[in-house]
Amino acid sequence: MKVDGVTKTVCGYAGGSATPTYASVCRGDDNVEAVHVEFDDALIAADAVLDAAFDCAKPSLNKRQYNPVVFVSGAADMAIVDAWRRKERRRADGLASTTFKVETATQFYVAERYHQGYWERWRPRYALLAFVVIAQTFATDLLGDLGNTAATILAVGIAAQTCYERLFDTDVAPIPIVPLSAESESPVVEQVS
């Protein structure tokens, strides 16, 4: 989702123990999968950023990892988010803005590199896998077992690359959460998974 005025987004974790990893979050270390959002408040208001996050959130209310949480750095930010929540927006799937929790947090931990730009990286992989499935049918008809073997090797290579990417890419770095005030660059952290 592209939103005018949003200058940067980073996937990560917030709200729990220090130095989380995807594995520790999945095991329930009390962190929430989150997105650090930086925006130009001359182009977009904090309310509009929260609206965009609300529109695309896919929370799971029974697992902390996927809870809809807005992390703030202090009382001023809390007031902004509380005012937004009180508007009581409701989506067709039943999710209400009042479902979003507001928590104070001081650190946001950048997720492993394989989580960043996920759709941009995975779109070509999905297309390639679809191509392999289709090509495997024709390759087998044209080249027999050799075509089938080549297509299988390509599919296994794509899967192996994905597994190794997760295995070796485990760096997680902290980013301090700063206020939503007009004087700052206005980062906000929002769960949107």
mmCIF file of C-alpha atoms in Angstrom:
data_model
loop_
_atom_site.group_PDB
_atom_site.id
_atom_site.type_symbol
_atom_site.label_atom_id
_atom_site.label_comp_id
_atom_site.label_asym_id
_atom_site.label_seq_id
_atom_site.Cartn_x
_atom_site.Cartn_y
_atom_site.Cartn_z
ATOM 1 C CA MET A 1 0.000 0.000 0.000
ATOM 2 C CA LYS A 2 1.442 3.397 -0.997
ATOM 3 C CA VAL A 3 0.329 6.448 0.981
ATOM 4 C CA ASP A 4 1.272 9.996 -0.047
ATOM 5 C CA GLY A 5 3.314 11.625 2.704
ATOM 6 C CA VAL A 6 4.643 8.359 4.125
ATOM 7 C CA THR A 7 8.384 8.512 3.548
ATOM 8 C CA LYS A 8 9.580 5.204 4.992
ATOM 9 C CA THR A 9 8.314 1.963 6.494
ATOM 10 C CA VAL A 10 10.361 -0.696 8.260
ATOM 11 C CA CYS A 11 9.099 -4.076 9.494
ATOM 12 C CA GLY A 12 10.032 -5.091 13.013
ATOM 13 C CA TYR A 13 8.992 -5.816 16.572
ATOM 14 C CA ALA A 14 7.962 -3.717 19.588
ATOM 15 C CA GLY A 15 6.335 -3.940 22.973
ATOM 16 C CA GLY A 16 8.197 -6.848 24.519
ATOM 17 C CA SER A 17 11.611 -8.066 25.520
ATOM 18 C CA ALA A 18 14.842 -6.669 24.139
ATOM 19 C CA THR A 19 16.569 -8.194 21.103
ATOM 20 C CA PRO A 20 13.604 -10.071 19.641
ATOM 21 C CA THR A 21 13.878 -12.257 16.574
ATOM 22 C CA TYR A 22 11.150 -13.663 14.379
ATOM 23 C CA ALA A 23 11.634 -17.035 16.081
ATOM 24 C CA SER A 24 11.348 -15.545 19.592
ATOM 25 C CA VAL A 25 8.246 -13.554 18.623
ATOM 26 C CA CYS A 26 6.636 -16.701 17.187
ATOM 27 C CA ARG A 27 7.406 -18.477 20.464
ATOM 28 C CA GLY A 28 5.487 -15.744 22.317
ATOM 29 C CA ASP A 29 8.191 -13.452 23.745
ATOM 30 C CA ASP A 30 5.545 -10.712 24.185
ATOM 31 C CA ASN A 31 6.636 -8.583 21.219
ATOM 32 C CA VAL A 32 4.212 -7.569 18.484
ATOM 33 C CA GLU A 33 5.040 -7.684 14.787
ATOM 34 C CA ALA A 34 5.020 -3.990 13.952
ATOM 35 C CA VAL A 35 5.788 -1.441 11.268
ATOM 36 C CA HIS A 36 7.831 1.695 11.947
ATOM 37 C CA VAL A 37 6.259 4.429 9.813
ATOM 38 C CA GLU A 38 7.940 7.745 9.065
ATOM 39 C CA PHE A 39 5.837 10.455 7.484
ATOM 40 C CA ASP A 40 5.989 14.115 6.531
ATOM 41 C CA ASP A 41 3.368 15.805 8.697
ATOM 42 C CA ALA A 42 3.238 18.705 6.232
ATOM 43 C CA LEU A 43 1.748 16.246 3.715
ATOM 44 C CA ILE A 44 -0.228 13.843 5.901
ATOM 45 C CA ALA A 45 -1.680 14.002 9.403
ATOM 46 C CA ALA A 46 -1.077 11.330 12.037
ATOM 47 C CA ASP A 47 -4.821 10.499 11.855
ATOM 48 C CA ALA A 48 -4.513 9.700 8.149
ATOM 49 C CA VAL A 49 -1.525 7.425 8.812
ATOM 50 C CA LEU A 50 -3.544 5.634 11.491
ATOM 51 C CA ASP A 51 -6.491 5.367 9.063
ATOM 52 C CA ALA A 52 -4.233 3.749 6.442
ATOM 53 C CA ALA A 53 -2.888 1.274 8.998
ATOM 54 C CA PHE A 54 -6.442 0.483 10.122
ATOM 55 C CA ASP A 55 -7.546 -0.112 6.530
ATOM 56 C CA CYS A 56 -4.826 -2.695 5.845
ATOM 57 C CA ALA A 57 -4.434 -4.356 9.274
ATOM 58 C CA LYS A 58 -5.016 -8.110 9.464
ATOM 59 C CA PRO A 59 -4.809 -8.725 13.202
ATOM 60 C CA SER A 60 -5.298 -11.878 15.200
ATOM 61 C CA LEU A 61 -6.789 -10.936 18.535
ATOM 62 C CA ASN A 62 -5.963 -14.244 20.208
ATOM 63 C CA LYS A 63 -2.187 -14.054 19.716
ATOM 64 C CA ARG A 64 -0.077 -11.145 21.015
ATOM 65 C CA GLN A 65 2.275 -11.394 18.012
ATOM 66 C CA TYR A 66 -0.496 -10.146 15.694
ATOM 67 C CA ASN A 67 -2.444 -7.845 18.047
ATOM 68 C CA PRO A 68 -3.474 -4.440 16.668
ATOM 69 C CA VAL A 69 -1.304 -2.096 18.737
ATOM 70 C CA VAL A 70 -0.170 1.485 18.256
ATOM 71 C CA PHE A 71 3.048 2.183 20.151
ATOM 72 C CA VAL A 72 3.553 5.728 21.409
ATOM 73 C CA SER A 73 6.387 7.510 23.195
ATOM 74 C CA GLY A 74 4.438 9.627 25.672
ATOM 75 C CA ALA A 75 1.265 11.383 26.813
ATOM 76 C CA ALA A 76 1.002 13.728 23.803
ATOM 77 C CA ASP A 77 1.099 10.798 21.380
ATOM 78 C CA MET A 78 -1.319 8.857 23.577
ATOM 79 C CA ALA A 79 -3.824 11.735 23.255
ATOM 80 C CA ILE A 80 -3.518 11.744 19.438
ATOM 81 C CA VAL A 81 -4.113 7.996 19.200
ATOM 82 C CA ASP A 82 -6.904 7.975 21.809
ATOM 83 C CA ALA A 83 -8.740 10.700 19.853
ATOM 84 C CA TRP A 84 -8.366 8.613 16.681
ATOM 85 C CA ARG A 85 -9.666 5.470 18.440
ATOM 86 C CA ARG A 86 -12.734 7.332 19.763
ATOM 87 C CA LYS A 87 -13.911 7.974 16.190
ATOM 88 C CA GLU A 88 -15.032 4.315 16.335
ATOM 89 C CA ARG A 89 -14.478 3.342 12.718
ATOM 90 C CA ARG A 90 -15.629 -0.164 11.815
ATOM 91 C CA ARG A 91 -14.644 -2.240 8.782
ATOM 92 C CA ALA A 92 -16.871 -4.690 6.922
ATOM 93 C CA ASP A 93 -15.018 -7.592 8.579
ATOM 94 C CA GLY A 94 -15.973 -6.235 12.018
ATOM 95 C CA LEU A 95 -12.606 -4.775 13.045
ATOM 96 C CA ALA A 96 -13.162 -1.542 14.985
ATOM 97 C CA SER A 97 -10.673 1.239 15.630
ATOM 98 C CA THR A 98 -11.420 0.783 19.339
ATOM 99 C CA THR A 99 -9.939 -2.735 19.058
ATOM 100 C CA PHE A 100 -6.505 -1.162 18.583
ATOM 101 C CA LYS A 101 -4.588 -1.028 21.844
ATOM 102 C CA VAL A 102 -2.281 1.858 22.695
ATOM 103 C CA GLU A 103 0.951 1.058 24.497
ATOM 104 C CA THR A 104 3.987 3.064 25.485
ATOM 105 C CA ALA A 105 7.237 1.727 24.072
ATOM 106 C CA THR A 106 10.727 3.149 23.821
ATOM 107 C CA GLN A 107 12.306 0.781 21.293
ATOM 108 C CA PHE A 108 11.359 -0.635 17.938
ATOM 109 C CA TYR A 109 13.526 -3.509 16.728
ATOM 110 C CA VAL A 110 14.072 -3.790 12.989
ATOM 111 C CA ALA A 111 13.118 -7.264 11.770
ATOM 112 C CA GLU A 112 15.451 -9.516 9.871
ATOM 113 C CA ARG A 113 16.252 -8.402 6.321
ATOM 114 C CA TYR A 114 14.058 -11.097 4.735
ATOM 115 C CA HIS A 115 10.994 -9.362 6.238
ATOM 116 C CA GLN A 116 11.795 -5.999 4.601
ATOM 117 C CA GLY A 117 10.123 -5.231 1.254
ATOM 118 C CA TYR A 118 8.494 -8.654 1.486
ATOM 119 C CA TRP A 119 5.969 -8.333 -1.341
ATOM 120 C CA GLU A 120 8.441 -6.649 -3.689
ATOM 121 C CA ARG A 121 10.828 -9.581 -3.222
ATOM 122 C CA TRP A 122 8.210 -12.342 -3.239
ATOM 123 C CA ARG A 123 6.161 -11.229 -6.232
ATOM 124 C CA PRO A 124 8.860 -12.371 -8.728
ATOM 125 C CA ARG A 125 9.326 -15.629 -6.791
ATOM 126 C CA TYR A 126 5.600 -16.407 -6.978
ATOM 127 C CA ALA A 127 5.613 -15.616 -10.691
ATOM 128 C CA LEU A 128 8.657 -17.847 -11.207
ATOM 129 C CA LEU A 129 7.068 -20.716 -9.276
ATOM 130 C CA ALA A 130 3.889 -20.407 -11.366
ATOM 131 C CA PHE A 131 6.038 -20.420 -14.495
ATOM 132 C CA VAL A 132 7.892 -23.533 -13.273
ATOM 133 C CA VAL A 133 4.622 -25.408 -12.684
ATOM 134 C CA ILE A 134 3.342 -24.518 -16.157
ATOM 135 C CA ALA A 135 6.713 -25.095 -17.807
ATOM 136 C CA GLN A 136 7.087 -28.468 -16.106
ATOM 137 C CA THR A 137 4.037 -29.753 -17.978
ATOM 138 C CA PHE A 138 5.343 -28.606 -21.359
ATOM 139 C CA ALA A 139 8.969 -29.505 -20.599
ATOM 140 C CA THR A 140 7.944 -33.057 -19.741
ATOM 141 C CA ASP A 141 5.966 -33.327 -23.004
ATOM 142 C CA LEU A 142 8.858 -31.919 -25.064
ATOM 143 C CA LEU A 143 11.931 -33.208 -23.243
ATOM 144 C CA GLY A 144 10.604 -36.114 -21.212
ATOM 145 C CA ASP A 145 12.308 -36.839 -17.911
ATOM 146 C CA LEU A 146 15.047 -34.254 -18.560
ATOM 147 C CA GLY A 147 12.467 -31.430 -18.680
ATOM 148 C CA ASN A 148 10.764 -32.695 -15.539
ATOM 149 C CA THR A 149 14.115 -32.932 -13.727
ATOM 150 C CA ALA A 150 15.155 -29.413 -14.770
ATOM 151 C CA ALA A 151 11.863 -27.906 -13.570
ATOM 152 C CA THR A 152 12.092 -29.792 -10.267
ATOM 153 C CA ILE A 153 15.669 -28.584 -9.688
ATOM 154 C CA LEU A 154 14.571 -24.985 -10.316
ATOM 155 C CA ALA A 155 11.645 -25.281 -7.866
ATOM 156 C CA VAL A 156 13.885 -26.848 -5.203
ATOM 157 C CA GLY A 157 16.437 -24.059 -5.756
ATOM 158 C CA ILE A 158 13.809 -21.383 -5.103
ATOM 159 C CA ALA A 159 12.693 -23.164 -1.922
ATOM 160 C CA ALA A 160 16.289 -23.647 -0.718
ATOM 161 C CA GLN A 161 17.101 -19.974 -1.281
ATOM 162 C CA THR A 162 14.118 -19.021 0.866
ATOM 163 C CA CYS A 163 15.130 -21.399 3.675
ATOM 164 C CA TYR A 164 18.761 -20.260 3.695
ATOM 165 C CA GLU A 165 17.700 -16.619 3.640
ATOM 166 C CA ARG A 166 15.844 -17.117 6.939
ATOM 167 C CA LEU A 167 18.600 -19.255 8.428
ATOM 168 C CA PHE A 168 21.456 -16.791 7.900
ATOM 169 C CA ASP A 169 19.708 -13.417 8.060
ATOM 170 C CA THR A 170 19.065 -12.928 11.774
ATOM 171 C CA ASP A 171 20.314 -9.384 12.511
ATOM 172 C CA VAL A 172 17.823 -7.265 14.466
ATOM 173 C CA ALA A 173 18.616 -3.621 15.263
ATOM 174 C CA PRO A 174 16.800 -1.162 17.574
ATOM 175 C CA ILE A 175 15.290 2.177 16.520
ATOM 176 C CA PRO A 176 14.146 4.566 19.267
ATOM 177 C CA ILE A 177 10.473 5.517 19.109
ATOM 178 C CA VAL A 178 10.134 9.288 18.874
ATOM 179 C CA PRO A 179 7.099 11.538 19.463
ATOM 180 C CA LEU A 180 4.375 12.201 16.897
ATOM 181 C CA SER A 181 4.691 15.938 17.480
ATOM 182 C CA ALA A 182 4.750 18.374 14.580
ATOM 183 C CA GLU A 183 8.319 19.368 15.475
ATOM 184 C CA SER A 184 9.681 15.858 14.850
ATOM 185 C CA GLU A 185 10.030 13.768 11.707
ATOM 186 C CA SER A 186 6.911 11.996 13.040
ATOM 187 C CA PRO A 187 7.621 8.275 13.194
ATOM 188 C CA VAL A 188 4.819 6.119 14.526
ATOM 189 C CA VAL A 189 4.880 2.410 15.123
ATOM 190 C CA GLU A 190 1.796 0.461 14.139
ATOM 191 C CA GLN A 191 0.999 -3.237 13.874
ATOM 192 C CA VAL A 192 -0.413 -4.007 10.434
ATOM 193 C CA SER A 193 0.204 -7.712 9.959
#
